[in-house]
PDB file of C-alpha atoms and ligand atoms in Angstrom:
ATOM      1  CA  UNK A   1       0.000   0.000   0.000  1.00 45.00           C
ATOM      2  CA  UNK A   2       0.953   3.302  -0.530  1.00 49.00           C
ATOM      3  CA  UNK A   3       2.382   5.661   2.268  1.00 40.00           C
ATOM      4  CA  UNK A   4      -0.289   7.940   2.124  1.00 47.00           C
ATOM      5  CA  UNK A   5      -2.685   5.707   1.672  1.00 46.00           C
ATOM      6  CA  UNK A   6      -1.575   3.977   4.794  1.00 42.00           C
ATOM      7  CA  UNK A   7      -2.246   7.568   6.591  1.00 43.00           C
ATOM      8  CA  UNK A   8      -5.130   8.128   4.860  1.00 46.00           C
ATOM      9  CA  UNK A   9      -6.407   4.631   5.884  1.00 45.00           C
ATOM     10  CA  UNK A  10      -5.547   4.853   9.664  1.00 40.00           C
ATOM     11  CA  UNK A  11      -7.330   8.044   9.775  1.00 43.00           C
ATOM     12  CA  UNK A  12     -10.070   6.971   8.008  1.00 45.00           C
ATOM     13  CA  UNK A  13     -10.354   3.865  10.713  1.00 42.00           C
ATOM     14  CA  UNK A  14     -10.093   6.115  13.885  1.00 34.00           C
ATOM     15  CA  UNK A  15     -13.528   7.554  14.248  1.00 33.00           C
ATOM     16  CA  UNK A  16     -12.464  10.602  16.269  1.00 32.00           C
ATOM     17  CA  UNK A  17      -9.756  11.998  13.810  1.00 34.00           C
ATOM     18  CA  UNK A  18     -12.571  11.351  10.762  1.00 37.00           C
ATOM     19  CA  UNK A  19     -14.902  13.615  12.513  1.00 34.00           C
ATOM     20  CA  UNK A  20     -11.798  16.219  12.332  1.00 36.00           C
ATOM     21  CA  UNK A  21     -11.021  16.121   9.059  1.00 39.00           C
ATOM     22  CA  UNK A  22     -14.384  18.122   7.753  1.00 37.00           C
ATOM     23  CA  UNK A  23     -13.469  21.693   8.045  1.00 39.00           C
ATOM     24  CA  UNK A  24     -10.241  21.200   6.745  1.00 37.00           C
ATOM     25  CA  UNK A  25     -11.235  19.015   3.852  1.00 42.00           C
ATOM     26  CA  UNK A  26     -13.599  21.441   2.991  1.00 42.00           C
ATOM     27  CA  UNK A  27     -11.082  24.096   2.962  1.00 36.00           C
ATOM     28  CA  UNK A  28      -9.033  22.160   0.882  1.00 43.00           C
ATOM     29  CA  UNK A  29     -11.708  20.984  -1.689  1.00 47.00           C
ATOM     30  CA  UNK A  30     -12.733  25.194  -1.773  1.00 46.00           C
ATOM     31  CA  UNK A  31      -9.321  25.902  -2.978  1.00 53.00           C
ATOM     32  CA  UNK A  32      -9.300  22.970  -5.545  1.00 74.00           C
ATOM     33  CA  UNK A  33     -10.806  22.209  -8.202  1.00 86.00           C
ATOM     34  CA  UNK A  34     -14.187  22.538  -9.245  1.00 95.00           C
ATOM     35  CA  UNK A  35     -15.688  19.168  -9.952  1.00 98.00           C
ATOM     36  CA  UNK A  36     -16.275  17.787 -13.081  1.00 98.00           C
ATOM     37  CA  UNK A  37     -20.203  17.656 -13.894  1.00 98.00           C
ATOM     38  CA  UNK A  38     -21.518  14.486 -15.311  1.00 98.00           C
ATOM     39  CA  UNK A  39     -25.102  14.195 -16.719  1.00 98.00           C
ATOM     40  CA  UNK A  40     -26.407  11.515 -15.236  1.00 98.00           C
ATOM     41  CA  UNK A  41     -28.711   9.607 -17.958  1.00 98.00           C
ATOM     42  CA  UNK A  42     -28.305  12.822 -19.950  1.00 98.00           C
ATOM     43  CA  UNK A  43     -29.895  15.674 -18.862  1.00 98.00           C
ATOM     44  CA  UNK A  44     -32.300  13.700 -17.457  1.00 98.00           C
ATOM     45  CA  UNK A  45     -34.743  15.887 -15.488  1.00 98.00           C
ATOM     46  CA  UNK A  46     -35.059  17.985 -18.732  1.00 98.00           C
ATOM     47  CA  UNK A  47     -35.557  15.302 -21.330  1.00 98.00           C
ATOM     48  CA  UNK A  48     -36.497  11.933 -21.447  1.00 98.00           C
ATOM     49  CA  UNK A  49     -33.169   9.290 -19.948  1.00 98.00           C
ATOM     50  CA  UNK A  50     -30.912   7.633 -21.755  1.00 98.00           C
ATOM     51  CA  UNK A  51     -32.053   9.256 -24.803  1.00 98.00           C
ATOM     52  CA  UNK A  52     -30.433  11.044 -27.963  1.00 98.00           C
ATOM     53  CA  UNK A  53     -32.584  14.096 -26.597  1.00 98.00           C
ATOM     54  CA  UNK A  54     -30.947  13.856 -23.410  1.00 98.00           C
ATOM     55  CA  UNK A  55     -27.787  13.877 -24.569  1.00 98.00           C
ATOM     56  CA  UNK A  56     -28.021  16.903 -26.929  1.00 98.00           C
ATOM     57  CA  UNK A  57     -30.141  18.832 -24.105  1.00 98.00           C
ATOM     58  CA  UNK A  58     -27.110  18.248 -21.838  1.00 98.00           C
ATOM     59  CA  UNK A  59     -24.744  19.532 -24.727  1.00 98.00           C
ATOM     60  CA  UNK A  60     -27.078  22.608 -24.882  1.00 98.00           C
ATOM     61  CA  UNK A  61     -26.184  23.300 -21.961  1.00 98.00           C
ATOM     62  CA  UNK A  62     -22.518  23.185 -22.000  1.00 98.00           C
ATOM     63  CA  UNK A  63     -22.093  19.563 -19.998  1.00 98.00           C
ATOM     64  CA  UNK A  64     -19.523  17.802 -22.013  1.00 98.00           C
ATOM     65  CA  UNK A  65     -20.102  15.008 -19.578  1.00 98.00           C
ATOM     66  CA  UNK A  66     -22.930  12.363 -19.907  1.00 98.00           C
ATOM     67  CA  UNK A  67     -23.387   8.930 -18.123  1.00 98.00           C
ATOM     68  CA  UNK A  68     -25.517   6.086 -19.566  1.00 98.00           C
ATOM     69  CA  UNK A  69     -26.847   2.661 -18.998  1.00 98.00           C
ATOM     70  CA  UNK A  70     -26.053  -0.537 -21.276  1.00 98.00           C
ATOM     71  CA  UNK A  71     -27.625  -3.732 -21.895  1.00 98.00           C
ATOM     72  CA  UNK A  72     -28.436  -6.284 -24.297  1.00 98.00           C
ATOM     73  CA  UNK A  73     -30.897  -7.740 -26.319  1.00 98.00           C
ATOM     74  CA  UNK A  74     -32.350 -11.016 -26.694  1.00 98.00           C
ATOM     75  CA  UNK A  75     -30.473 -10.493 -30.485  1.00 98.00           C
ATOM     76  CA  UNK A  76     -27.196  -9.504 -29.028  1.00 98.00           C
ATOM     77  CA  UNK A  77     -27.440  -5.413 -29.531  1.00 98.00           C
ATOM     78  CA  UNK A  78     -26.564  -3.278 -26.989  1.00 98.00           C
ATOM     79  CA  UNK A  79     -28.856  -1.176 -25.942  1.00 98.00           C
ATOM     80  CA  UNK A  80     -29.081   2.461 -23.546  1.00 99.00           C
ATOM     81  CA  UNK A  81     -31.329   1.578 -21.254  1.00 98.00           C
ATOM     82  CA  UNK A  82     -31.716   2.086 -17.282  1.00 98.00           C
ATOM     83  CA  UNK A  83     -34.197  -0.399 -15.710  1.00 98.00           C
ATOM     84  CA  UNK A  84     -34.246  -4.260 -17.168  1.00 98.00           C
ATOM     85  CA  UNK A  85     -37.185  -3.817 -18.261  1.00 98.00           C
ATOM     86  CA  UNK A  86     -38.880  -1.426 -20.555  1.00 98.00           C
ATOM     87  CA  UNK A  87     -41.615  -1.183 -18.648  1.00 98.00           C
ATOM     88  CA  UNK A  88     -40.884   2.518 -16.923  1.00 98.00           C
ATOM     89  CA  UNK A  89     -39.616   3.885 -20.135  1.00 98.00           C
ATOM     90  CA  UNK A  90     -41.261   3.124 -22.847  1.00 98.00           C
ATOM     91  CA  UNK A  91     -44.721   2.106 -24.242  1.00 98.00           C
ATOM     92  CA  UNK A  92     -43.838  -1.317 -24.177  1.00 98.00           C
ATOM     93  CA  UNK A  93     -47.018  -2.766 -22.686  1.00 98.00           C
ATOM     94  CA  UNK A  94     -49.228  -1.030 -25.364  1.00 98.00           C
ATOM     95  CA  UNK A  95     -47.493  -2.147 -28.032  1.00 98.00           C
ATOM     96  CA  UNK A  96     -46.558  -5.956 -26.615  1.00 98.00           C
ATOM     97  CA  UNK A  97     -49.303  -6.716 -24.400  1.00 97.00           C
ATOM     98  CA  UNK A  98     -49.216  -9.708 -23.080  1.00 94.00           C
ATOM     99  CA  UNK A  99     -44.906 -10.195 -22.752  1.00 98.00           C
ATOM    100  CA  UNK A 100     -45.049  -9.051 -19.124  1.00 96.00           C
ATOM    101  CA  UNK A 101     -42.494  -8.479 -17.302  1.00 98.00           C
ATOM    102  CA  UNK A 102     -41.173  -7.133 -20.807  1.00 98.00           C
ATOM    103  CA  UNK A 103     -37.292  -7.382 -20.252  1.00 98.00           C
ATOM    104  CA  UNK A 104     -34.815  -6.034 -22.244  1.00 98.00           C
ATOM    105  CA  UNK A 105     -32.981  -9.408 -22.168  1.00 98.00           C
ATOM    106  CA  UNK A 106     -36.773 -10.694 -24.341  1.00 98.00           C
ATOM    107  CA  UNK A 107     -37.042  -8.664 -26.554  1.00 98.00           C
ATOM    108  CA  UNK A 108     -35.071  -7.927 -30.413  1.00 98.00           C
ATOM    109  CA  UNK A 109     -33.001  -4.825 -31.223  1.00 98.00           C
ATOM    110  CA  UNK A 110     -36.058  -4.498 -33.960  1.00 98.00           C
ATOM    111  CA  UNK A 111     -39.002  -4.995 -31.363  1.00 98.00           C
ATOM    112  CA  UNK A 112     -37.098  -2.277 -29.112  1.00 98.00           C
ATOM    113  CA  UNK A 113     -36.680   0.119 -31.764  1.00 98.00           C
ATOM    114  CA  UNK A 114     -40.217   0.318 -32.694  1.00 98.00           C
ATOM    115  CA  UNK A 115     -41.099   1.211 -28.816  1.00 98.00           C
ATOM    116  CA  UNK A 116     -41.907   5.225 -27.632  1.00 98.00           C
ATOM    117  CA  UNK A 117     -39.199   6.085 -24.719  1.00 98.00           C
ATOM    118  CA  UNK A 118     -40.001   9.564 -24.832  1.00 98.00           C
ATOM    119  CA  UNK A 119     -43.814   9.864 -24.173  1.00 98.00           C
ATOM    120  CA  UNK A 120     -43.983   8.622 -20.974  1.00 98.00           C
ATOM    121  CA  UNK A 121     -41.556  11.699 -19.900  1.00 98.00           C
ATOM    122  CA  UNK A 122     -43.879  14.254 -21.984  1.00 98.00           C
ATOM    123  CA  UNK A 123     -45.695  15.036 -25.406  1.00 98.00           C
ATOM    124  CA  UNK A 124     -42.929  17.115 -26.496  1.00 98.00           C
ATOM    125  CA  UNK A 125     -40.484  13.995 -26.691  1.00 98.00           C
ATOM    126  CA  UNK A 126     -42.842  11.531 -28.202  1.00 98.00           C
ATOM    127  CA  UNK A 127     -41.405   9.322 -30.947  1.00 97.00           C
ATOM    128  CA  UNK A 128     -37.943   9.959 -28.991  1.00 98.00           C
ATOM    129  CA  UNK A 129     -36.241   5.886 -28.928  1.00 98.00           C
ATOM    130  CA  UNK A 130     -33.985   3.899 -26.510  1.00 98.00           C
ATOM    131  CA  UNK A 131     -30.490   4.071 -28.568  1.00 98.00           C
ATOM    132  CA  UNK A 132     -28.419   1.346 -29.760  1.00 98.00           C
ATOM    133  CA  UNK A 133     -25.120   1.810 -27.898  1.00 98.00           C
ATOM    134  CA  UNK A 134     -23.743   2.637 -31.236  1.00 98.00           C
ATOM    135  CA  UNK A 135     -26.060   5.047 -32.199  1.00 98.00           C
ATOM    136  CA  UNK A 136     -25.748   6.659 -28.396  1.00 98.00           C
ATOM    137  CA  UNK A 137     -21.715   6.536 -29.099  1.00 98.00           C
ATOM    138  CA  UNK A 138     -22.701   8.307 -32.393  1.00 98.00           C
ATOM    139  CA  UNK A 139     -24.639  11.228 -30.952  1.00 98.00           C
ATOM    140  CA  UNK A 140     -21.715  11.980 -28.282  1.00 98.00           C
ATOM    141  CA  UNK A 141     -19.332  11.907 -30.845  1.00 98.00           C
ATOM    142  CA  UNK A 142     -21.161  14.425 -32.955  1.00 98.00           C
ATOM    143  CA  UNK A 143     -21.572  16.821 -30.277  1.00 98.00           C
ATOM    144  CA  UNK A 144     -17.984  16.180 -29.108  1.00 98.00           C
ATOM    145  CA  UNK A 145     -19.164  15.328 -25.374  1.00 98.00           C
ATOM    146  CA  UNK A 146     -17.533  12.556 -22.910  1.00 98.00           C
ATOM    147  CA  UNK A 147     -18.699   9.424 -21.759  1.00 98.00           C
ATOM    148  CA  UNK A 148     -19.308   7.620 -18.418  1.00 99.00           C
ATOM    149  CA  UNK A 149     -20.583   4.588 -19.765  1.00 99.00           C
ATOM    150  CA  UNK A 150     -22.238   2.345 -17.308  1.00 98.00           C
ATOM    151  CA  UNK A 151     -22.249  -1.959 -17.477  1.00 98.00           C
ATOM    152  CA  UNK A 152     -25.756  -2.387 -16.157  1.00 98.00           C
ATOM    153  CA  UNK A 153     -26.955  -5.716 -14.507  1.00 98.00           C
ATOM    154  CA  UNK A 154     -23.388  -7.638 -16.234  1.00 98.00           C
ATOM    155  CA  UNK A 155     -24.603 -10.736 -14.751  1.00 97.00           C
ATOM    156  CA  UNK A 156     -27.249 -11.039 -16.856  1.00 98.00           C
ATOM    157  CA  UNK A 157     -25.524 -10.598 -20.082  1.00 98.00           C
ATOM    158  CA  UNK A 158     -22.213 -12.701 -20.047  1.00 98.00           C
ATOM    159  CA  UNK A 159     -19.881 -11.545 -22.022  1.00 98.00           C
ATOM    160  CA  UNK A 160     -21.012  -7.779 -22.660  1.00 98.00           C
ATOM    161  CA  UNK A 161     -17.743  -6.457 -21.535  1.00 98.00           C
ATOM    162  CA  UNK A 162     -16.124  -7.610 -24.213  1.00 98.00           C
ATOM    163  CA  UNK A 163     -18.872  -6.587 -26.536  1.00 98.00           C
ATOM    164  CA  UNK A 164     -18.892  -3.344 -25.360  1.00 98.00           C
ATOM    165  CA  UNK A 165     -15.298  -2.732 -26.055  1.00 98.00           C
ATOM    166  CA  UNK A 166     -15.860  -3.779 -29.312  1.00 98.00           C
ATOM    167  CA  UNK A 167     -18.505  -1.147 -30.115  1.00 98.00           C
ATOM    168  CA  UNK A 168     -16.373   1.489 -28.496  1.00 98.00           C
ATOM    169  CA  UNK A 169     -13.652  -0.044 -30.670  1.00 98.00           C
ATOM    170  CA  UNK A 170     -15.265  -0.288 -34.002  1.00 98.00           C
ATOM    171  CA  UNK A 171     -16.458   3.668 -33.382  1.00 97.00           C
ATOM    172  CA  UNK A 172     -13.212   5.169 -32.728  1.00 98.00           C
ATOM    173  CA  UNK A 173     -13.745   5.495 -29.444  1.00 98.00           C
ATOM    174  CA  UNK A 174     -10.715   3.486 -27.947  1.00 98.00           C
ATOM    175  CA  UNK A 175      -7.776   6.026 -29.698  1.00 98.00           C
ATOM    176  CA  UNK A 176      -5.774   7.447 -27.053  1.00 97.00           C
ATOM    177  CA  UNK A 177      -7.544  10.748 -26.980  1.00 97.00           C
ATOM    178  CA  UNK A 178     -10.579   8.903 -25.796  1.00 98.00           C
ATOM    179  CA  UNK A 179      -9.059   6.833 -23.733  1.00 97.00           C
ATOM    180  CA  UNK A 180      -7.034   9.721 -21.657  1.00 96.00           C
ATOM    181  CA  UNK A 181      -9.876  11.602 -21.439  1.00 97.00           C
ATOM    182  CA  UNK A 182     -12.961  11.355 -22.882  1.00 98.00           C
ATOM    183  CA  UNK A 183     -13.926   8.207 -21.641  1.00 98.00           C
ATOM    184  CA  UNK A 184     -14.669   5.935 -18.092  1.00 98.00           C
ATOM    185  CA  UNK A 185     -16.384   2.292 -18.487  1.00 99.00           C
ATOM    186  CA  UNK A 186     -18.028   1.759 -14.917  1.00 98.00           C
ATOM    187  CA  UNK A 187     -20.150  -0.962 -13.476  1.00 98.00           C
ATOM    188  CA  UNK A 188     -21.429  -1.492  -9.416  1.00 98.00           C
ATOM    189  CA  UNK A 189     -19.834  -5.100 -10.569  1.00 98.00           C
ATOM    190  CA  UNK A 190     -16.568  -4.964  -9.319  1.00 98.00           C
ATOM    191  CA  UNK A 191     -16.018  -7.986 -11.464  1.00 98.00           C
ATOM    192  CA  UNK A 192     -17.233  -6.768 -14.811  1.00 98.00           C
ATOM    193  CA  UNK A 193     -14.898  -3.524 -14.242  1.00 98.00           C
ATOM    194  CA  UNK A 194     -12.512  -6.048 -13.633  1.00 98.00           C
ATOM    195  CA  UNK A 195     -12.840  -7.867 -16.696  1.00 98.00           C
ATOM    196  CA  UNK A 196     -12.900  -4.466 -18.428  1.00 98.00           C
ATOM    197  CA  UNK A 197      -9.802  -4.281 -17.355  1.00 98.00           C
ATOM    198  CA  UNK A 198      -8.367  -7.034 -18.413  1.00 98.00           C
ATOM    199  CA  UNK A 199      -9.417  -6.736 -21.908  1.00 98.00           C
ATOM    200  CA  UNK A 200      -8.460  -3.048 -22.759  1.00 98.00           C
ATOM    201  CA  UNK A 201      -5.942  -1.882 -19.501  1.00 98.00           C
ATOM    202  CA  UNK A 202      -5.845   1.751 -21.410  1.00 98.00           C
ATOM    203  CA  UNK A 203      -9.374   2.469 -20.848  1.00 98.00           C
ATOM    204  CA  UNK A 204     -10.148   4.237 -17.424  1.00 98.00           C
ATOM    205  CA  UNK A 205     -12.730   2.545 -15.147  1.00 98.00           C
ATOM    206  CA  UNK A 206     -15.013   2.982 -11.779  1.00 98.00           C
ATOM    207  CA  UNK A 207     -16.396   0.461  -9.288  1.00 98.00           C
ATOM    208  CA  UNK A 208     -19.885   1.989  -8.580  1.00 98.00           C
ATOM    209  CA  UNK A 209     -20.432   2.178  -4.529  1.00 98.00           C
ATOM    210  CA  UNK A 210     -18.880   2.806  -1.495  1.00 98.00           C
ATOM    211  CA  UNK A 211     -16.860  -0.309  -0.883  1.00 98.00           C
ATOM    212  CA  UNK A 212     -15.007  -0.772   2.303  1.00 97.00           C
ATOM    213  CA  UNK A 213     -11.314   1.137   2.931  1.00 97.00           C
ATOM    214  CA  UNK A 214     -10.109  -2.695   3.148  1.00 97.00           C
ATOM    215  CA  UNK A 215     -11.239  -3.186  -0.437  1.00 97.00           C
ATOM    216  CA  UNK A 216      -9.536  -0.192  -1.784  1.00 98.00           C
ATOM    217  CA  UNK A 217      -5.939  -1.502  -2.145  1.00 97.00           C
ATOM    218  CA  UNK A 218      -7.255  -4.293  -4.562  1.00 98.00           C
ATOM    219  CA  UNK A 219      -9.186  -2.380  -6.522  1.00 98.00           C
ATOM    220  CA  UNK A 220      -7.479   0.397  -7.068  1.00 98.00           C
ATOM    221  CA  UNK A 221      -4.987  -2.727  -9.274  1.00 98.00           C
ATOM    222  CA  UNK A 222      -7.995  -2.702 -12.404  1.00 98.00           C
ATOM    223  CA  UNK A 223      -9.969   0.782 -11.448  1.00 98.00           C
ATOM    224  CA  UNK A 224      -9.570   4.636 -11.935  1.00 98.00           C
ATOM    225  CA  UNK A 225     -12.756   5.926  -9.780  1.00 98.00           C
ATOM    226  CA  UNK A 226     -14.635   4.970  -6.705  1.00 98.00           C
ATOM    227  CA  UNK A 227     -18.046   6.263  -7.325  1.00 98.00           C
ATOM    228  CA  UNK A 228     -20.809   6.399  -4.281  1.00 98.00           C
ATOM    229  CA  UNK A 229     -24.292   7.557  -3.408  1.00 98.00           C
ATOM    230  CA  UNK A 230     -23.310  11.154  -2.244  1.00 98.00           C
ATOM    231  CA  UNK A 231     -25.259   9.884   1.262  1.00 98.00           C
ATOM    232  CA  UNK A 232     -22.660   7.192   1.577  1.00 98.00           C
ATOM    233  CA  UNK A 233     -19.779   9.645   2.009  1.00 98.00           C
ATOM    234  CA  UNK A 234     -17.604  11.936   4.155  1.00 97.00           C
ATOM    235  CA  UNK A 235     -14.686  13.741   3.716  1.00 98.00           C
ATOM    236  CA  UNK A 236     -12.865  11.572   5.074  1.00 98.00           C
ATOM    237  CA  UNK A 237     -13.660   8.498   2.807  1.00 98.00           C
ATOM    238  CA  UNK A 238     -13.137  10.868   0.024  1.00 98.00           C
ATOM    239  CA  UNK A 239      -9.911  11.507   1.177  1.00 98.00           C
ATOM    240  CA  UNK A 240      -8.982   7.890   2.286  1.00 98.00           C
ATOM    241  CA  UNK A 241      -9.528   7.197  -1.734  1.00 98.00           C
ATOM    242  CA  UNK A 242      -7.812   9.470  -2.870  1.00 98.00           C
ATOM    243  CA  UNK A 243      -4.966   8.108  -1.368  1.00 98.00           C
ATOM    244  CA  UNK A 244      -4.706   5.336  -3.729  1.00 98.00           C
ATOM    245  CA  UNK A 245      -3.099   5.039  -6.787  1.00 98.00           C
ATOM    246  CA  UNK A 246      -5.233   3.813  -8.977  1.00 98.00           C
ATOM    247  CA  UNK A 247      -4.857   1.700 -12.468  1.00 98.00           C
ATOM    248  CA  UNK A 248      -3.056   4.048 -13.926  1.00 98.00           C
ATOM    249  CA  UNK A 249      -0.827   5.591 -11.390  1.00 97.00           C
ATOM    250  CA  UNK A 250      -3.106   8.691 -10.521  1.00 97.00           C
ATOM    251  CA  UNK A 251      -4.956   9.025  -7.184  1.00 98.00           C
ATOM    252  CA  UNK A 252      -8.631   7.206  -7.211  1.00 98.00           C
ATOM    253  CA  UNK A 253     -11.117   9.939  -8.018  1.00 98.00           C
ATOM    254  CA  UNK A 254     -14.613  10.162  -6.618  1.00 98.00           C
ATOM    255  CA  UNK A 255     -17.948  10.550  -8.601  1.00 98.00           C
ATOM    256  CA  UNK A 256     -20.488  11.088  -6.208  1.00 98.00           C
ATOM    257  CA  UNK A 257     -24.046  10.920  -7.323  1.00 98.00           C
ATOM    258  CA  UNK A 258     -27.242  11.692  -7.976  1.00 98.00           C
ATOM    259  CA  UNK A 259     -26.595  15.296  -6.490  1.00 98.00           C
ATOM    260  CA  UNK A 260     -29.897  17.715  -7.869  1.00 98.00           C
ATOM    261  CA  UNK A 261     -30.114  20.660  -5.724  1.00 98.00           C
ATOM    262  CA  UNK A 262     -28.100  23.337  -5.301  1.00 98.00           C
ATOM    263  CA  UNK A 263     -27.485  22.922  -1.419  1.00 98.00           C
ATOM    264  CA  UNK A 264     -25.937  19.309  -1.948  1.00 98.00           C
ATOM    265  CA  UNK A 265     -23.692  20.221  -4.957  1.00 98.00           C
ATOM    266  CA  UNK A 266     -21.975  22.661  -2.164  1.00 98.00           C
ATOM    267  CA  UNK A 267     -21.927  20.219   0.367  1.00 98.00           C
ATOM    268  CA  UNK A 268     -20.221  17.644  -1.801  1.00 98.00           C
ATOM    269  CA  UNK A 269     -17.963  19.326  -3.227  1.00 98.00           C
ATOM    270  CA  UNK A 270     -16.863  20.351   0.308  1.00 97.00           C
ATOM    271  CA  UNK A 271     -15.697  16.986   0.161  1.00 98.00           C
ATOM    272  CA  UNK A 272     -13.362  17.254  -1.947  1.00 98.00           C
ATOM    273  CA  UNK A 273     -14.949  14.696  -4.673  1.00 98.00           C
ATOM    274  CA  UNK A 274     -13.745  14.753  -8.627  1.00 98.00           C
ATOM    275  CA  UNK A 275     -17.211  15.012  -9.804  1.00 98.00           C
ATOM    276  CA  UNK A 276     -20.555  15.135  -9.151  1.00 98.00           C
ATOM    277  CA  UNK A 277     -23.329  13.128 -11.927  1.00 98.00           C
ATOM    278  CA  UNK A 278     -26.371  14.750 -11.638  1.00 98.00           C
ATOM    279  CA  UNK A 279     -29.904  14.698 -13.371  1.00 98.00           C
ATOM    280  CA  UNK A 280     -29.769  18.747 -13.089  1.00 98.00           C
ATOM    281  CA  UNK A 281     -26.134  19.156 -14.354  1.00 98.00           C
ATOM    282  CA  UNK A 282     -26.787  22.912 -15.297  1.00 98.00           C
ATOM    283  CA  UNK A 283     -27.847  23.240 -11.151  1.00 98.00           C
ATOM    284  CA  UNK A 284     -24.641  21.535 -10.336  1.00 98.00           C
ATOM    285  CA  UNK A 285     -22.791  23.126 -12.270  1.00 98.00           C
ATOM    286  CA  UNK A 286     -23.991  26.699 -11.086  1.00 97.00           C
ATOM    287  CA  UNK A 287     -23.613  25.547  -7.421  1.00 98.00           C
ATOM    288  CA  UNK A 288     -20.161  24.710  -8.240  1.00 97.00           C
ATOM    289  CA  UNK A 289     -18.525  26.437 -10.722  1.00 89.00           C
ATOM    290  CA  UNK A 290     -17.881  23.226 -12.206  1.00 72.00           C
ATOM    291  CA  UNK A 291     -17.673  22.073 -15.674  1.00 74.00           C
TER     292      UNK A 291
HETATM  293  O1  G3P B   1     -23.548   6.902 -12.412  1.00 84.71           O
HETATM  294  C1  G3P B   1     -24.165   6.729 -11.201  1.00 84.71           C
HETATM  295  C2  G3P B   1     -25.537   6.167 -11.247  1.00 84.71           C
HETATM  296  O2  G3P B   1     -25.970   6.081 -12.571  1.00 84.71           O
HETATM  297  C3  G3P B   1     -25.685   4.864 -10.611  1.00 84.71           C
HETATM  298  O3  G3P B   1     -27.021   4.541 -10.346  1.00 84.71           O
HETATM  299  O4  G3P B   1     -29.137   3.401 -10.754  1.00 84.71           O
HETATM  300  O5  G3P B   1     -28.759   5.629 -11.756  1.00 84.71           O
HETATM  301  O6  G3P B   1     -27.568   3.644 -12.625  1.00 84.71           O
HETATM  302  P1  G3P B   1     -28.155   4.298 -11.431  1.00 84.71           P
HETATM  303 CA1   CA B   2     -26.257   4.589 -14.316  1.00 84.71          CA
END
């Protein structure tokens, strides 16, 4: 382990010195910088998630950063998509009655693409459609933004790692400029980030949670970020990650999310955190002076 991650850690673990280290971490995330804004499905409070419209309403806005969801269908696309079913987004259950519980995993890239996942969110946005993963990659692309890409449910869709890379891949998206810095593959499956890993070490990762200090040292090996609930956290964790190295020699940075108001984008970045993903980047960003 690292020196200062051994300091960091043994403060971390002593209860009494954590509660000290707010004011002080504060002052020393005020006189940082910033944190980098992520749109978290998009701009998702303004436009339908995990939409093209999303995206472009967060590029509107000047948010270079948006995160997403992937999965797969029962054809083998990927697919942006939150939930595992369609159920929530889409008009799925008008136009397929009768396939209840209407997963994503059941249906084909074709059946999907016929589906409304803009209504539901308002009239403005009907006819909007859940993205393939290329077409999502597309739209980012063309509006030169960044991409947190999220691994959703991995378990259900073995091998998707791999596939993933290889859409990334075939659409440019794994040059070095993109790797450096205009991309981060992330999944709450340590595992899958693991494997992610594995197959493409240049490409930055996260591990989605708050996992224990005692886990830190072995994942900071295959991961980039640590990135938790905002509730989850304290200054202190904050700081205990960012004492690690992580897979490419930098200290572990913290996305902290779903931060929406104005009041909570303070108090986070008091923490000292990287970035903050948020479904009101604009808000965020305000709060913050981020970008
Ligand atoms: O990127 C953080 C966040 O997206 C994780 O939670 O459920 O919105 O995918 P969820
Ligand atoms: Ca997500």
């Amino acid at each position: 382990m690292h020196a200062r991650a051994v300091a960091a850690t043994t403060t971390a673990l002593l209860g009494a010195a954590a509660l000290l280290l707010p004011s002080s971490a504060v002052r020393a995330a005020e006189e940082g910088e910033p944190p980098t804004v992520v749109a978290h499905r998009g701009a998702s409070a303004y436009a339908p998630e995990n939409t093209l419209a999303a995206v472009d309403t967060a590029a509107r806005m000047g948010i270079s950063w948006v995160e997403n969801d992937v999965q797969r269908t029962k054809d083998g696309e990927l697919v942006v998509i939150h939930d595992d079913s369609l159920q929530r987004t889409t008009d799925v259950e008008e136009v397929f009655p009768g396939r209840a519980p209407w997963k994503v995993k059941d249906f084909t890239a074709a059946e999907i693409a016929r589906l409304d996942a803009g209504s539901w969110f308002g009239p403005s946005y009907a006819g909007a459609r859940v993205p393939t993963l290329e077409q999502y990659v597309h739209r980012v692309e063309r509006n030169h933004q960044k991409l947190l890409l999220e691994i959703k449910n991995p378990a259900l869709y073995p091998g998707i790692e791999r596939q993933t890379l290889k859409v990334l891949a075939n659409e440019g998206w794994l040059d070095q400029e993109h790797r450096t810095s205009r991309l981060v593959v992330q999944s709450f499956s340590a595992d899958s980030v693991r494997t992610v890993h594995e197959l493409k070490p240049g490409v930055k990762t996260g591990i989605l949670g708050t996992p224990s200090v005692a886990n830190l040292s072995a994942y900071a090996a295959f991961t980039d970020q640590i990135n938790p609930s905002h509730s989850t956290i304290s200054p202190g964790y904050v700081a205990t990650v960012h004492a690690f190295d992580g897979a490419h020699g930098k200290p572990l940075e913290v996305f902290a999310w779903t931060v929406n108001d104005a009041e909570t984008a303070r108090r986070v970045a008091g923490y000292g955190v990287d970035g903050i993903i948020s479904n009101k980047p604009d808000v965020v960003r305000d709060a913050t002076d981020g970008s």
